[in-house]
Coordinates of C-alpha atoms and ligand atoms in Angstrom, one line a residue:
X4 CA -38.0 6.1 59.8
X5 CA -41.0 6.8 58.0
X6 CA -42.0 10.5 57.3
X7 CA -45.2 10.0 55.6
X8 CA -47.9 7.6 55.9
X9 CA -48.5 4.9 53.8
X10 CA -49.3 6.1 50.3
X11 CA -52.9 6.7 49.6
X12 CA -54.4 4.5 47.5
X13 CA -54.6 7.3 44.4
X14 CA -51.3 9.0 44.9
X15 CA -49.8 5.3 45.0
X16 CA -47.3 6.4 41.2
X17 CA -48.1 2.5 39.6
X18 CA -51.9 3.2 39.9
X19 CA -52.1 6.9 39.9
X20 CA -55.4 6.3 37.8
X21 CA -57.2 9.9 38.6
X22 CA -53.7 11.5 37.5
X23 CA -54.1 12.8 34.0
X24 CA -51.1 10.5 32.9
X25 CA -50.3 6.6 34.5
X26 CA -47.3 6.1 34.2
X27 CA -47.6 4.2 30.8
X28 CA -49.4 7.4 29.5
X29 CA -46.4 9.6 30.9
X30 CA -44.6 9.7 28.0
X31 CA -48.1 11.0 25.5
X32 CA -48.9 13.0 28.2
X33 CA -44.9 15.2 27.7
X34 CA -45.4 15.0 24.4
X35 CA -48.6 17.0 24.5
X36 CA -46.6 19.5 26.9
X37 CA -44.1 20.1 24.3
X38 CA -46.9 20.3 21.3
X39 CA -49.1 22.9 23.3
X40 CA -45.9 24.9 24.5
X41 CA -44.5 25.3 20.8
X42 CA -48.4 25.9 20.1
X43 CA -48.5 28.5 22.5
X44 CA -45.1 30.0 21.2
X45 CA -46.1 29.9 18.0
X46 CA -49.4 31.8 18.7
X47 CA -47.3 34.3 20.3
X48 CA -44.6 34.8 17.7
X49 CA -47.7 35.6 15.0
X50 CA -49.4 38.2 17.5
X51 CA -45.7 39.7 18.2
X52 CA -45.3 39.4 13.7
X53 CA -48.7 41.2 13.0
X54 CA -47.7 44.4 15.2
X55 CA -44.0 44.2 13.7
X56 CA -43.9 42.1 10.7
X57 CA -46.3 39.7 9.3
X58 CA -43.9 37.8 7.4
X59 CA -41.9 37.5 9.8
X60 CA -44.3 35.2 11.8
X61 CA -42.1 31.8 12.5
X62 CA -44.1 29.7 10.7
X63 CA -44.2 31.4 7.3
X64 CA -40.5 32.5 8.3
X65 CA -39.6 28.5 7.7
X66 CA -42.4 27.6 5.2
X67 CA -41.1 30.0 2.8
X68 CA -37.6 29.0 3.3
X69 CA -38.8 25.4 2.8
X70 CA -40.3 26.5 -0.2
X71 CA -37.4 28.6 -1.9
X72 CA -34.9 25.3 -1.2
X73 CA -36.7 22.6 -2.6
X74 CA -35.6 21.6 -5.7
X75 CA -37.8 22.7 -8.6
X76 CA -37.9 18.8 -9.7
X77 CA -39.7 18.2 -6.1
X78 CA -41.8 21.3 -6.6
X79 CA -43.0 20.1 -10.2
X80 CA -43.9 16.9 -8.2
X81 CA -45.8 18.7 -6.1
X82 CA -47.5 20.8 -8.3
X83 CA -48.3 17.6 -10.3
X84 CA -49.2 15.5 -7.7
X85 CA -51.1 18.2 -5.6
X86 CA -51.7 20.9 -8.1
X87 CA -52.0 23.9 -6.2
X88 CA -52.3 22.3 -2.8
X89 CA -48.8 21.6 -3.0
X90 CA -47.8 24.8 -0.8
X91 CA -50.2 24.1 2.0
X92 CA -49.3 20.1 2.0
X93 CA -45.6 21.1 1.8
X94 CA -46.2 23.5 5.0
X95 CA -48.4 21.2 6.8
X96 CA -45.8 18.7 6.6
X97 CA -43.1 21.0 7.7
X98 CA -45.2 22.0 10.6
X99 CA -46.2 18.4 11.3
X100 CA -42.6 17.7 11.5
X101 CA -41.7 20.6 13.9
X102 CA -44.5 19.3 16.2
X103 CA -43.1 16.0 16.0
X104 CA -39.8 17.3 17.5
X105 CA -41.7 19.6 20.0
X106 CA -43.2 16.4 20.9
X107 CA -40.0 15.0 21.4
X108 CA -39.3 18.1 23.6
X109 CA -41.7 17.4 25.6
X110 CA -40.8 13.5 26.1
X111 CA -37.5 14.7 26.6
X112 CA -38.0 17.5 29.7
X113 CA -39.2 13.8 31.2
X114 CA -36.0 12.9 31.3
X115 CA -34.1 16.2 32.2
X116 CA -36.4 19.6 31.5
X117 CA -33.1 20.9 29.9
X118 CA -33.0 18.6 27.6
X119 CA -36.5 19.4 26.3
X120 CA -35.8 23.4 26.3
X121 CA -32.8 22.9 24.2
X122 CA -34.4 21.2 21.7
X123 CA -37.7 23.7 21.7
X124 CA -35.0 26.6 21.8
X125 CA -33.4 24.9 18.6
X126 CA -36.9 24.8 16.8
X127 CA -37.0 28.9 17.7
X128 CA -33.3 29.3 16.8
X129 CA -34.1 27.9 13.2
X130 CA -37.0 30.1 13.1
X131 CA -34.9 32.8 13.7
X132 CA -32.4 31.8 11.7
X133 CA -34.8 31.5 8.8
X134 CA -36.8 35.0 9.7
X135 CA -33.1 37.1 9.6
X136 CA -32.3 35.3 6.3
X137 CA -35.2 36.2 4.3
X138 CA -33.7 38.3 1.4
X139 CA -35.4 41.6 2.9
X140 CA -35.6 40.9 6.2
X141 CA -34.8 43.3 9.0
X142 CA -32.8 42.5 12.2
X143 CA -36.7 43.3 14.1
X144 CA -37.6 39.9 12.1
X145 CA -36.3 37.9 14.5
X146 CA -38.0 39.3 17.4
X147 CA -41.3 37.5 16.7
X148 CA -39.2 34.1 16.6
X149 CA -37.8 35.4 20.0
X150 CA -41.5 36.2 21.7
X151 CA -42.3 32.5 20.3
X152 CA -39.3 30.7 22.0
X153 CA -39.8 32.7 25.5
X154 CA -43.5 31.8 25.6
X155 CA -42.8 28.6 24.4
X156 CA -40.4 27.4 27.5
X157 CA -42.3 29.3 29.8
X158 CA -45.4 27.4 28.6
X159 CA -43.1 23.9 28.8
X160 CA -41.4 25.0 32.2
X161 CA -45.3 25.6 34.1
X162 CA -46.7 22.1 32.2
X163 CA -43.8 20.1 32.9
X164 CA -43.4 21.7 36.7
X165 CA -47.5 21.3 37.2
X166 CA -46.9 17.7 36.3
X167 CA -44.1 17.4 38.7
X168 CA -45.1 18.4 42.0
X169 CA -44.1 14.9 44.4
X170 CA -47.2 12.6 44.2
X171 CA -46.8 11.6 47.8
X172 CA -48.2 15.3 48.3
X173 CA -51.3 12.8 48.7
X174 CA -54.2 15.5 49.1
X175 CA -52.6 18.0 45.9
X176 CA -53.8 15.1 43.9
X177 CA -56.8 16.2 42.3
X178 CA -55.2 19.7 42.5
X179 CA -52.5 18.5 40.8
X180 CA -54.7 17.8 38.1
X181 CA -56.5 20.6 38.2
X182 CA -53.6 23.1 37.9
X183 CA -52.4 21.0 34.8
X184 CA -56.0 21.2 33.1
X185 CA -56.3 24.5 33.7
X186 CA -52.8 25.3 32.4
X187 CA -53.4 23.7 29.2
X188 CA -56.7 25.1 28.6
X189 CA -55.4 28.4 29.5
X190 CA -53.2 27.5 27.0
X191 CA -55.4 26.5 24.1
X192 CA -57.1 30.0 24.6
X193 CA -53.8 31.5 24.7
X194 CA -53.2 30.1 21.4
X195 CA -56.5 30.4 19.9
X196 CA -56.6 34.1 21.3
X197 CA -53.3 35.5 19.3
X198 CA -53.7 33.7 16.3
X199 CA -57.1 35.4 16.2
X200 CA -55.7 38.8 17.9
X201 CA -52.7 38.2 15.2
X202 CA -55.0 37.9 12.0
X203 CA -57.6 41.0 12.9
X204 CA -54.3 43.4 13.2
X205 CA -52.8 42.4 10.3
X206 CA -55.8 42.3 8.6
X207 CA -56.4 46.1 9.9
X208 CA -53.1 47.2 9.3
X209 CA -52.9 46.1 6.2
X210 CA -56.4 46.9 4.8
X211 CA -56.2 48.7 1.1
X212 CA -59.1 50.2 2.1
X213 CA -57.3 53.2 3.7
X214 CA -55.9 54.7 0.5
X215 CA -57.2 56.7 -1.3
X216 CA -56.0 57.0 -5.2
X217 CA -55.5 60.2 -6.4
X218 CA -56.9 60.6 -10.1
X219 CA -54.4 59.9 -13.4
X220 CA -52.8 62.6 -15.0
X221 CA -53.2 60.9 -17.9
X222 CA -56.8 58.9 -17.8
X223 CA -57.4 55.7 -20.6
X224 CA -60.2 56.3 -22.9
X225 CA -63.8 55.2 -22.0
X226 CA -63.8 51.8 -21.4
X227 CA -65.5 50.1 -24.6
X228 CA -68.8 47.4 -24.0
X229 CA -67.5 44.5 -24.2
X230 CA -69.1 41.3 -26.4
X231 CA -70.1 39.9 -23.1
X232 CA -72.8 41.7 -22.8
X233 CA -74.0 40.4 -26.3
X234 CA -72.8 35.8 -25.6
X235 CA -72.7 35.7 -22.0
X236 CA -70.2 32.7 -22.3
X237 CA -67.1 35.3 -23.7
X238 CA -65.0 36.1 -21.1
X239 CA -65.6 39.1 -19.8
X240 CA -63.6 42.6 -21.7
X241 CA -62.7 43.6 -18.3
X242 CA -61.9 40.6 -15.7
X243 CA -63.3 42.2 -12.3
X244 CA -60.7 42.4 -9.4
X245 CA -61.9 39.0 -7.6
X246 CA -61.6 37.2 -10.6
X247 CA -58.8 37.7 -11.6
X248 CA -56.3 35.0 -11.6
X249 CA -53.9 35.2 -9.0
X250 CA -49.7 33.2 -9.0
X251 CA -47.2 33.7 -6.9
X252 CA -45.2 31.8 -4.5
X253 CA -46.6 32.5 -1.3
X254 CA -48.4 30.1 1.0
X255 CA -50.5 33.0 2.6
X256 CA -50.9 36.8 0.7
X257 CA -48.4 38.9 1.8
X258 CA -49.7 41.4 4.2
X259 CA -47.7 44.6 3.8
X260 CA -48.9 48.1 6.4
X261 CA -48.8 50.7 4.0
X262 CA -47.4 53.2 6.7
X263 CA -44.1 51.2 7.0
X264 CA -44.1 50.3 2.9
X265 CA -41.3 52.5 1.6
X266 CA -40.3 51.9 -2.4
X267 CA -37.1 52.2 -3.1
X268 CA -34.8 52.9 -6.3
X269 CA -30.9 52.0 -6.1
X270 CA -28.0 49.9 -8.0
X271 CA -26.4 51.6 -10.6
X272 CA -28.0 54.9 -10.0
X273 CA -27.2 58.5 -9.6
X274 CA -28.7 59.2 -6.9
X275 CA -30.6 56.5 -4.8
X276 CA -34.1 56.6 -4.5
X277 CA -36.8 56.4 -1.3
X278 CA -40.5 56.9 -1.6
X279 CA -43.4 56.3 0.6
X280 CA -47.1 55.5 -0.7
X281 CA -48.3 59.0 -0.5
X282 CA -44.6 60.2 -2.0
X283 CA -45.4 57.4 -4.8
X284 CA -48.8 58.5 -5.8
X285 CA -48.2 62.4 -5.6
X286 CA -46.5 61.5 -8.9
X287 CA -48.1 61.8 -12.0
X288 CA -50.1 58.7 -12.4
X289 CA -50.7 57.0 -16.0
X290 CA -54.3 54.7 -16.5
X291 CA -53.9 52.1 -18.4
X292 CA -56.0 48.7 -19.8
X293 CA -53.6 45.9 -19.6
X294 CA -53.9 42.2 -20.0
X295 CA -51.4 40.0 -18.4
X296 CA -50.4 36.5 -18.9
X297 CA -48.8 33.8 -17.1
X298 CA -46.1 31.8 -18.4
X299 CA -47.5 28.7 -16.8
X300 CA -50.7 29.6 -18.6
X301 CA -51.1 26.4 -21.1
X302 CA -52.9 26.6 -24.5
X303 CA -56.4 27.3 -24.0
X304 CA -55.7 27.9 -20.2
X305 CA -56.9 30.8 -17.6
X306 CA -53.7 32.4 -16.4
X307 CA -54.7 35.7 -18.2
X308 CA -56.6 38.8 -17.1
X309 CA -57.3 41.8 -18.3
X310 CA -57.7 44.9 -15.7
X311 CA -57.5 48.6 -16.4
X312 CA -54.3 49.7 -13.9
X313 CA -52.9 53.4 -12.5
X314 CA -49.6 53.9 -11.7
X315 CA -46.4 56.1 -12.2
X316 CA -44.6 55.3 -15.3
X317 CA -41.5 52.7 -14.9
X318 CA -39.8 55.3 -16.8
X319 CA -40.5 58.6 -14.3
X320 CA -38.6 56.8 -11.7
X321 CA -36.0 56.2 -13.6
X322 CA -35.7 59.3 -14.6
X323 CA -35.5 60.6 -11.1
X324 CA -32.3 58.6 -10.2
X325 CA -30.2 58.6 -13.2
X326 CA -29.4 55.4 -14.7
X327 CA -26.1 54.3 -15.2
X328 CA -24.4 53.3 -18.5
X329 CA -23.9 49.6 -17.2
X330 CA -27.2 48.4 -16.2
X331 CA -29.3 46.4 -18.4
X332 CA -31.9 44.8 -16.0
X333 CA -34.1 46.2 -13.2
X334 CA -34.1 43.8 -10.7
X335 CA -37.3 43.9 -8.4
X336 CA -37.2 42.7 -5.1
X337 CA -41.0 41.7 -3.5
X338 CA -41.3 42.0 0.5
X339 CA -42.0 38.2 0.0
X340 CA -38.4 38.1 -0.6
X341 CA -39.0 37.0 -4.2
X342 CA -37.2 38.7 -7.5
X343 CA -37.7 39.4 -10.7
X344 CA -35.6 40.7 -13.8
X345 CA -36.7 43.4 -16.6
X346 CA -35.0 43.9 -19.5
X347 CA -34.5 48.1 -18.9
X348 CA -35.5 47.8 -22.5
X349 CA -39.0 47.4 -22.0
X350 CA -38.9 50.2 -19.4
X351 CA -37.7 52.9 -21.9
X352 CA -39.3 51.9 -25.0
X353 CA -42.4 53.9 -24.9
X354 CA -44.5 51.3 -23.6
X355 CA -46.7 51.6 -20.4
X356 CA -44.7 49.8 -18.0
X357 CA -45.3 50.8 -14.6
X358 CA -45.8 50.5 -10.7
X359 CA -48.9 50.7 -10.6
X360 CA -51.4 51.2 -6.9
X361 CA -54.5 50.5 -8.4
X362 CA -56.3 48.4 -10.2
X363 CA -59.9 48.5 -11.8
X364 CA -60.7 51.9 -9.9
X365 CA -59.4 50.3 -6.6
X366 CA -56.3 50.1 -4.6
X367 CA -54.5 47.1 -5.5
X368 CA -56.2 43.9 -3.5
X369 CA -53.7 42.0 -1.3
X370 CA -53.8 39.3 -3.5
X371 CA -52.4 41.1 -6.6
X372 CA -49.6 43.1 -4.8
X373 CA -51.2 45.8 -2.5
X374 CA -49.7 48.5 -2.3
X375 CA -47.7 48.6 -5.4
X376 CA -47.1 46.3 -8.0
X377 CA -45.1 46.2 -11.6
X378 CA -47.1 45.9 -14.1
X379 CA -45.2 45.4 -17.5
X380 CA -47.3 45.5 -21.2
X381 CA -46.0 42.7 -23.1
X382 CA -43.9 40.0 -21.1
X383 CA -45.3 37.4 -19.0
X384 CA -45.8 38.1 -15.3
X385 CA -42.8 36.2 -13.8
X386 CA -40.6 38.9 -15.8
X387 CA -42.6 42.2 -15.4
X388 CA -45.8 41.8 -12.8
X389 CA -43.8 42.1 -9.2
X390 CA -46.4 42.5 -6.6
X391 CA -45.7 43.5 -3.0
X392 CA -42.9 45.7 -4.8
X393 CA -40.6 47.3 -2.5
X394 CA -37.2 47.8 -4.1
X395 CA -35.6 48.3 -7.9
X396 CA -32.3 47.9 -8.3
X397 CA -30.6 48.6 -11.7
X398 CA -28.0 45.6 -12.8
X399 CA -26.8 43.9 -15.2
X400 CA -28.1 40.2 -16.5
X401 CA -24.4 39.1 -15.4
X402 CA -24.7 40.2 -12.2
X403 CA -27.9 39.1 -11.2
X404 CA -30.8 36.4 -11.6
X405 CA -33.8 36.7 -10.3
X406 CA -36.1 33.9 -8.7
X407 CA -37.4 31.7 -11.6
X408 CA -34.4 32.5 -14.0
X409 CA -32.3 31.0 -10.8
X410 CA -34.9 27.9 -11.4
X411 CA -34.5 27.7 -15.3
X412 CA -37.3 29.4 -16.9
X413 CA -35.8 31.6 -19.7
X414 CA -34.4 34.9 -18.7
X415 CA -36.7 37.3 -20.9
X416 CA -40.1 36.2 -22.3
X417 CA -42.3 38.4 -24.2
X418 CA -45.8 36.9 -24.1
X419 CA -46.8 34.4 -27.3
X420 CA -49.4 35.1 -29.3
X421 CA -52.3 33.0 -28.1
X422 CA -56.1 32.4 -28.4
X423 CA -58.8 30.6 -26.3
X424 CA -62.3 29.3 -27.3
X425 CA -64.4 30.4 -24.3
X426 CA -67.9 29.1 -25.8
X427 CA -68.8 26.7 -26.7
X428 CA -67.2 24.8 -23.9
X429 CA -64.9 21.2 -24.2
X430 CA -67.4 18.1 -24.7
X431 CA -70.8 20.5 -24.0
X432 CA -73.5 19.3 -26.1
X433 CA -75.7 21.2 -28.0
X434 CA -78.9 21.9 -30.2
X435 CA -78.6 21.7 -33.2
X436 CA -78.8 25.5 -35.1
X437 CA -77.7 29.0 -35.0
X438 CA -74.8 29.5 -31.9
X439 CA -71.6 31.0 -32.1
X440 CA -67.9 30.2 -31.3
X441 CA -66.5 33.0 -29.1
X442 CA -63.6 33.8 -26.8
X443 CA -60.5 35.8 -26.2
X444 CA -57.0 36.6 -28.0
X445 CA -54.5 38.2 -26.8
X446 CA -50.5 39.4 -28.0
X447 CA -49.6 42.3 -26.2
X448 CA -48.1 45.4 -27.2
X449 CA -48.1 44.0 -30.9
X450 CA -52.1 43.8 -30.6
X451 CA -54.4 41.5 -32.6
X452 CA -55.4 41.7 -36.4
X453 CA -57.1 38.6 -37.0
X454 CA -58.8 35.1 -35.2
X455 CA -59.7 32.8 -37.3
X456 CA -61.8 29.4 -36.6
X457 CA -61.5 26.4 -38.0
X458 CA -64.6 23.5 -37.8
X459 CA -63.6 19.8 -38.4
X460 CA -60.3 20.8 -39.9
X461 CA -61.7 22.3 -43.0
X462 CA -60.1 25.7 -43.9
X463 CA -59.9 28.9 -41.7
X464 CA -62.3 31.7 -41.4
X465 CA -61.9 35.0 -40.3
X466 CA -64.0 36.0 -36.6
X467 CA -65.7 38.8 -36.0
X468 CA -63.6 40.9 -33.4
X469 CA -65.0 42.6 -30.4
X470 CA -64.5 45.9 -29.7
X471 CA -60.5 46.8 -29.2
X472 CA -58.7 48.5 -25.7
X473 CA -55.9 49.3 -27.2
X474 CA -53.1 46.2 -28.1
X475 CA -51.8 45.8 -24.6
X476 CA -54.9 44.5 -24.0
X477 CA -56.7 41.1 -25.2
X478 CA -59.7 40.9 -27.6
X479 CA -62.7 39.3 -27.8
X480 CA -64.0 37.6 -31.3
X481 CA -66.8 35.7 -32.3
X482 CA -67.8 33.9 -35.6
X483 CA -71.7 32.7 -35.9
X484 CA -72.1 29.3 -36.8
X485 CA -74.7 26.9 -38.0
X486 CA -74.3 23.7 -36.1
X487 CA -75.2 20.5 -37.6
X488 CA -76.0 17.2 -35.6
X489 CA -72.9 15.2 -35.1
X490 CA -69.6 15.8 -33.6
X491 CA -67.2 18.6 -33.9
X492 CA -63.7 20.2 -34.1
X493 CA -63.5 23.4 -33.3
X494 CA -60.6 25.5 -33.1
X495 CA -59.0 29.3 -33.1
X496 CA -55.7 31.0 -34.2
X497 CA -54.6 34.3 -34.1
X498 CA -52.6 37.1 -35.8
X499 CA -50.8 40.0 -34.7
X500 CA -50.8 43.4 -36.1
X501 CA -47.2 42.9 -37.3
X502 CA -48.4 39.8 -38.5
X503 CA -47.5 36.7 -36.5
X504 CA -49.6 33.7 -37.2
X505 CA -50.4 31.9 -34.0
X506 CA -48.0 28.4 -34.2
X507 CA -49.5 24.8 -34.3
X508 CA -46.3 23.9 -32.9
X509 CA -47.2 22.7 -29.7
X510 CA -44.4 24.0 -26.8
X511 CA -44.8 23.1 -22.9
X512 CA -45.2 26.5 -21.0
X513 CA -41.1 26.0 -19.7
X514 CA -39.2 27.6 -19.9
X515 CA -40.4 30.6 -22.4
X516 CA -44.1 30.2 -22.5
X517 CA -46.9 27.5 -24.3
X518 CA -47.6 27.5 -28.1
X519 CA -50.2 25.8 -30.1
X520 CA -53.6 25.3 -30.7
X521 CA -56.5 25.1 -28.8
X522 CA -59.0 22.4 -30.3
X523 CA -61.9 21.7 -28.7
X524 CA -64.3 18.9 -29.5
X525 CA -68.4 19.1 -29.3
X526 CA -71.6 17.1 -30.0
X527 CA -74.3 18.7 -31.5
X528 CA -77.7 16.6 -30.8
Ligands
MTE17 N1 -44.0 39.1 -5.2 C1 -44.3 38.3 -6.2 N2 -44.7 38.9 -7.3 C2 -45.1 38.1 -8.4 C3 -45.1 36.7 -8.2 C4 -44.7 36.1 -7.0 O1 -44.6 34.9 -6.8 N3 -44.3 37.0 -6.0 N4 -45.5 35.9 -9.3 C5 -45.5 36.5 -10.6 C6 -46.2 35.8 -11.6 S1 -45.5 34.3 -12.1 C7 -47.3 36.2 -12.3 S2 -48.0 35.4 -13.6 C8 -48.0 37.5 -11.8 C9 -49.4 37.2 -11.5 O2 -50.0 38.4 -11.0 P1 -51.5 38.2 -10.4 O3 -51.5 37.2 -9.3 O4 -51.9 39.6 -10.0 O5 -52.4 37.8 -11.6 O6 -47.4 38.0 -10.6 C10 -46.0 38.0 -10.7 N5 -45.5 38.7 -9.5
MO18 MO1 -46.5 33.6 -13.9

């Protein structure tokens, strides 16, 4: 018996050719379900992420646990091959991959729509999985993960069910197809709407603009004119806030809500230690010009910065919990999840180490740690700067290793005396006459007594230095020079106030930092 009349030509399943999928196409057409549903779940995890926890969004969840377990051989690959690309090509290819399998999802459901779920709710399991294991993560962390993995089968469960409904339902053709097209473009601005929605709240909630820094108890001295002013081409005595170079490990800046940052103080302590922002700044609050330095910074390079900083005293805080006998390293934990170790040294030896909330006048910018960041005079960033600070915890070096010690660099590394021709520039060519050689030197907390410049190897003489901010902080120098047609060998060397001659011996920046000399060739006309 036949219950329905003979197939219409268009619902016929071999020639379904108004259908958005023929049968060939089937299979691209399930994939695309499964890419727009994890899409769609994704979109949903980052809006649920911004109102709870930013990092805590699925995707930067797994990219930074992709990025903490490669291998640092792979990661010098990618730094060489890409240079600083390499995070966002590494992420794009983990979220390429995850795509792929949601494609597969999708192909699968085709199959059996279980089959397809489990694998999408595997992709949000490992989300999960990698949300609740980031070193400060909170149980919460895996609710945006969660949000993602419901909105993702629910999106997968309508698309695939849409696609479903019997084709011999002749006349719910077109329908057919108009349900599915309107499903994915609902969708698509689903998707579009909460990633938008997601980056407008986080970008509200975590806006340094709604701080207000109380003034330092202890204010730096006026703020010197720097040589800039005079030879444009000298870096700048004060590197302004947007300049300033920025290194971490994070494939987007950390967004942190000042309500919920809390800064705390435990280990081998007396009493443990919890502070809020306004409990943090109600402190007395030290202003203080300090340069820092990369470690990756090479010879000549731009790694270094010099920004006038407020902040309590390293040493305050210390104070306030007690510190133990045993501990020799504070270990600081970033809400990025990544560490670093200080010699307790450097925090009680009179120098201005501190955790510092602003910088140049300013709350800190997101990009250099908002709302509080260490800021150490005298050791390279990766063992002093913390941004995004949120916990110190007193060890010991035998207990502990922080993030980049883990990787090889060299457990404690003051910052190498070092000095960079800023003018004139590498190759530039130039008339022939009165110019000058000018740049930057810096050796923190030992401060510099000397530059000298050499021209076409012939002997070293003494630069004129620029005015000085105290020796935590770089100094500009210049030497006028009479330049003579032909070409020429310029370069600079420093000396420290405890009198350090800057090395010729050349040293990669691993594991402790680069040495050398910066030559730098010109062509007068
Ligand atoms: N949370 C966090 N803090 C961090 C880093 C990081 O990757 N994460 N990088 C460190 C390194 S290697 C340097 S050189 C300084 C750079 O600080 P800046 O970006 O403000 O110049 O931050 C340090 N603090
Ligand atoms: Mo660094």
């Amino acid at each position: 018996m036949q219950r329905y009349p003979a197939p219409h030509p268009r619902a016929d399943p071999r020639r379904t050719t108004c259908m958005p999928f023929t049968r060939s196409k089937g299979w691209i057409g399930y994939a695309g379900f499964g890419v727009l549903a994890a899409v769609a779940g994704i979109a949903a995890g980052h809006l649920v992420a911004s109102l709870l926890n930013p990092a805590a969004s699925p995707v930067l969840a797994i990219g930074s646990t992709v990025i903490d377990l490669t291998p640092t051989p792979m990661k010098e690959w990618a730094v060489a091959t890409f240079g600083t690309k390499d995070k966002p090509i590494l992420v794009g290819s983990v979220l390429l991959g995850a795509l792929g399998l949601a494609a597969l999802a999708g192909v699968l459901t085709r199959i059996r729509f279980v089959f397809g779920a489990a694998l999408l709710l595997l992709l949000v399991a490992t989300c999960a999985v990698a949300a609740a294991l980031r070193p400060v993560a909170e149980p919460a962390d895996v609710v945006p993960s969660l949000a993602a993995g419901l909105v993702g089968l629910a999106a997968l469960g309508g698309l695939t069910q849409a696609a479903r409904v019997p084709a011999e339902e002749t006349t719910l053709g077109p329908n057919r197809r108009s349900v599915l097209l309107m499903g994915v473009a609902g969708l698509a601005w689903f998707a579009i709407g909460s990633t938008e929605a997601a980056r407008r709240i986080t970008a509200y909630r975590t806006r340094p603009g709604q701080v207000t820094l109380p003034p330092p108890t202890s204010p730096a001295p006026q703020f010197p004119t720097g040589l800039e002013k005079r030879y444009d081409e000298i870096t700048a005595l004060r590197t302004p806030n947007d300049d300033f170079y920025r290194v971490d490990i994070n494939l987007t800046v950390p967004a942190v809500a000042v309500d919920d940052w809390k800064l705390t103080i435990d280990g081998d302590v007396e009493r443990e230690l919890e502070l809020d922002f306004d409990e943090l700044a109600a402190m007395s609050l030290i202003e203080r010009d300090i340069t820092l330095t990369c470690v990756s910074n090479e010879v000549g390079g731009k790694y270094v910065g010099g920004a006038r900083w407020l902040g309590v005293p390293l040493k305050d805080l210390l104070d306030r919990v007690g510190v133990g006998d045993g501990a020799d390293q504070i270990l600081s934990t970033a809400v990025d999840g990544f560490t670093i170790s200080t010699p307790l040294a450097v925090a009680l030896d009179g120098r201005d180490a501190m955790v510092a909330i602003g910088m140049n006048g300013e709350p800190l910018p997101r990009e250099h740690g908002f709302p509080a960041r260490l800021v150490t005079p005298g050791i390279y960033g990766y063992v002093g700067a913390t941004k995004w600070l949120t916990k110190l915890t007193l060890t010991t070096y035998e207990a502990e290793e922080a993030y980049w010690t883990e990787r090889d660099w060299a457990i404690d590394a003051p910052i190498k005396v070092s000095s960079r021709i800023d003018t004139p520039k590498p190759l530039a060519t130039l008339d022939p006459g009165q110019t000058v050689i000018g740049g930057i030197a810096w050796a923190q907390h030992r401060g510099i007594a000397k530059v000298e410049v050499r021209i076409d190897g012939g002997a070293w003489q003494a630069a004129k230095l620029g005015p000085s901010a105290g020796i935590d902080y770089w100094q500009q120098w210049y030497l006028p020079w009479e330049a003579t047609s032909g070409s020429h060998m310029l370069a600079c060397r420093a000396t420290t106030k405890d009198g350090d001659v800057q090395t010729a011996v050349r040293a990669t920046p691993f594991p402790a930092g680069s040495s050398g000399i910066q030559e730098v060739v010109v062509r007068v006309n």
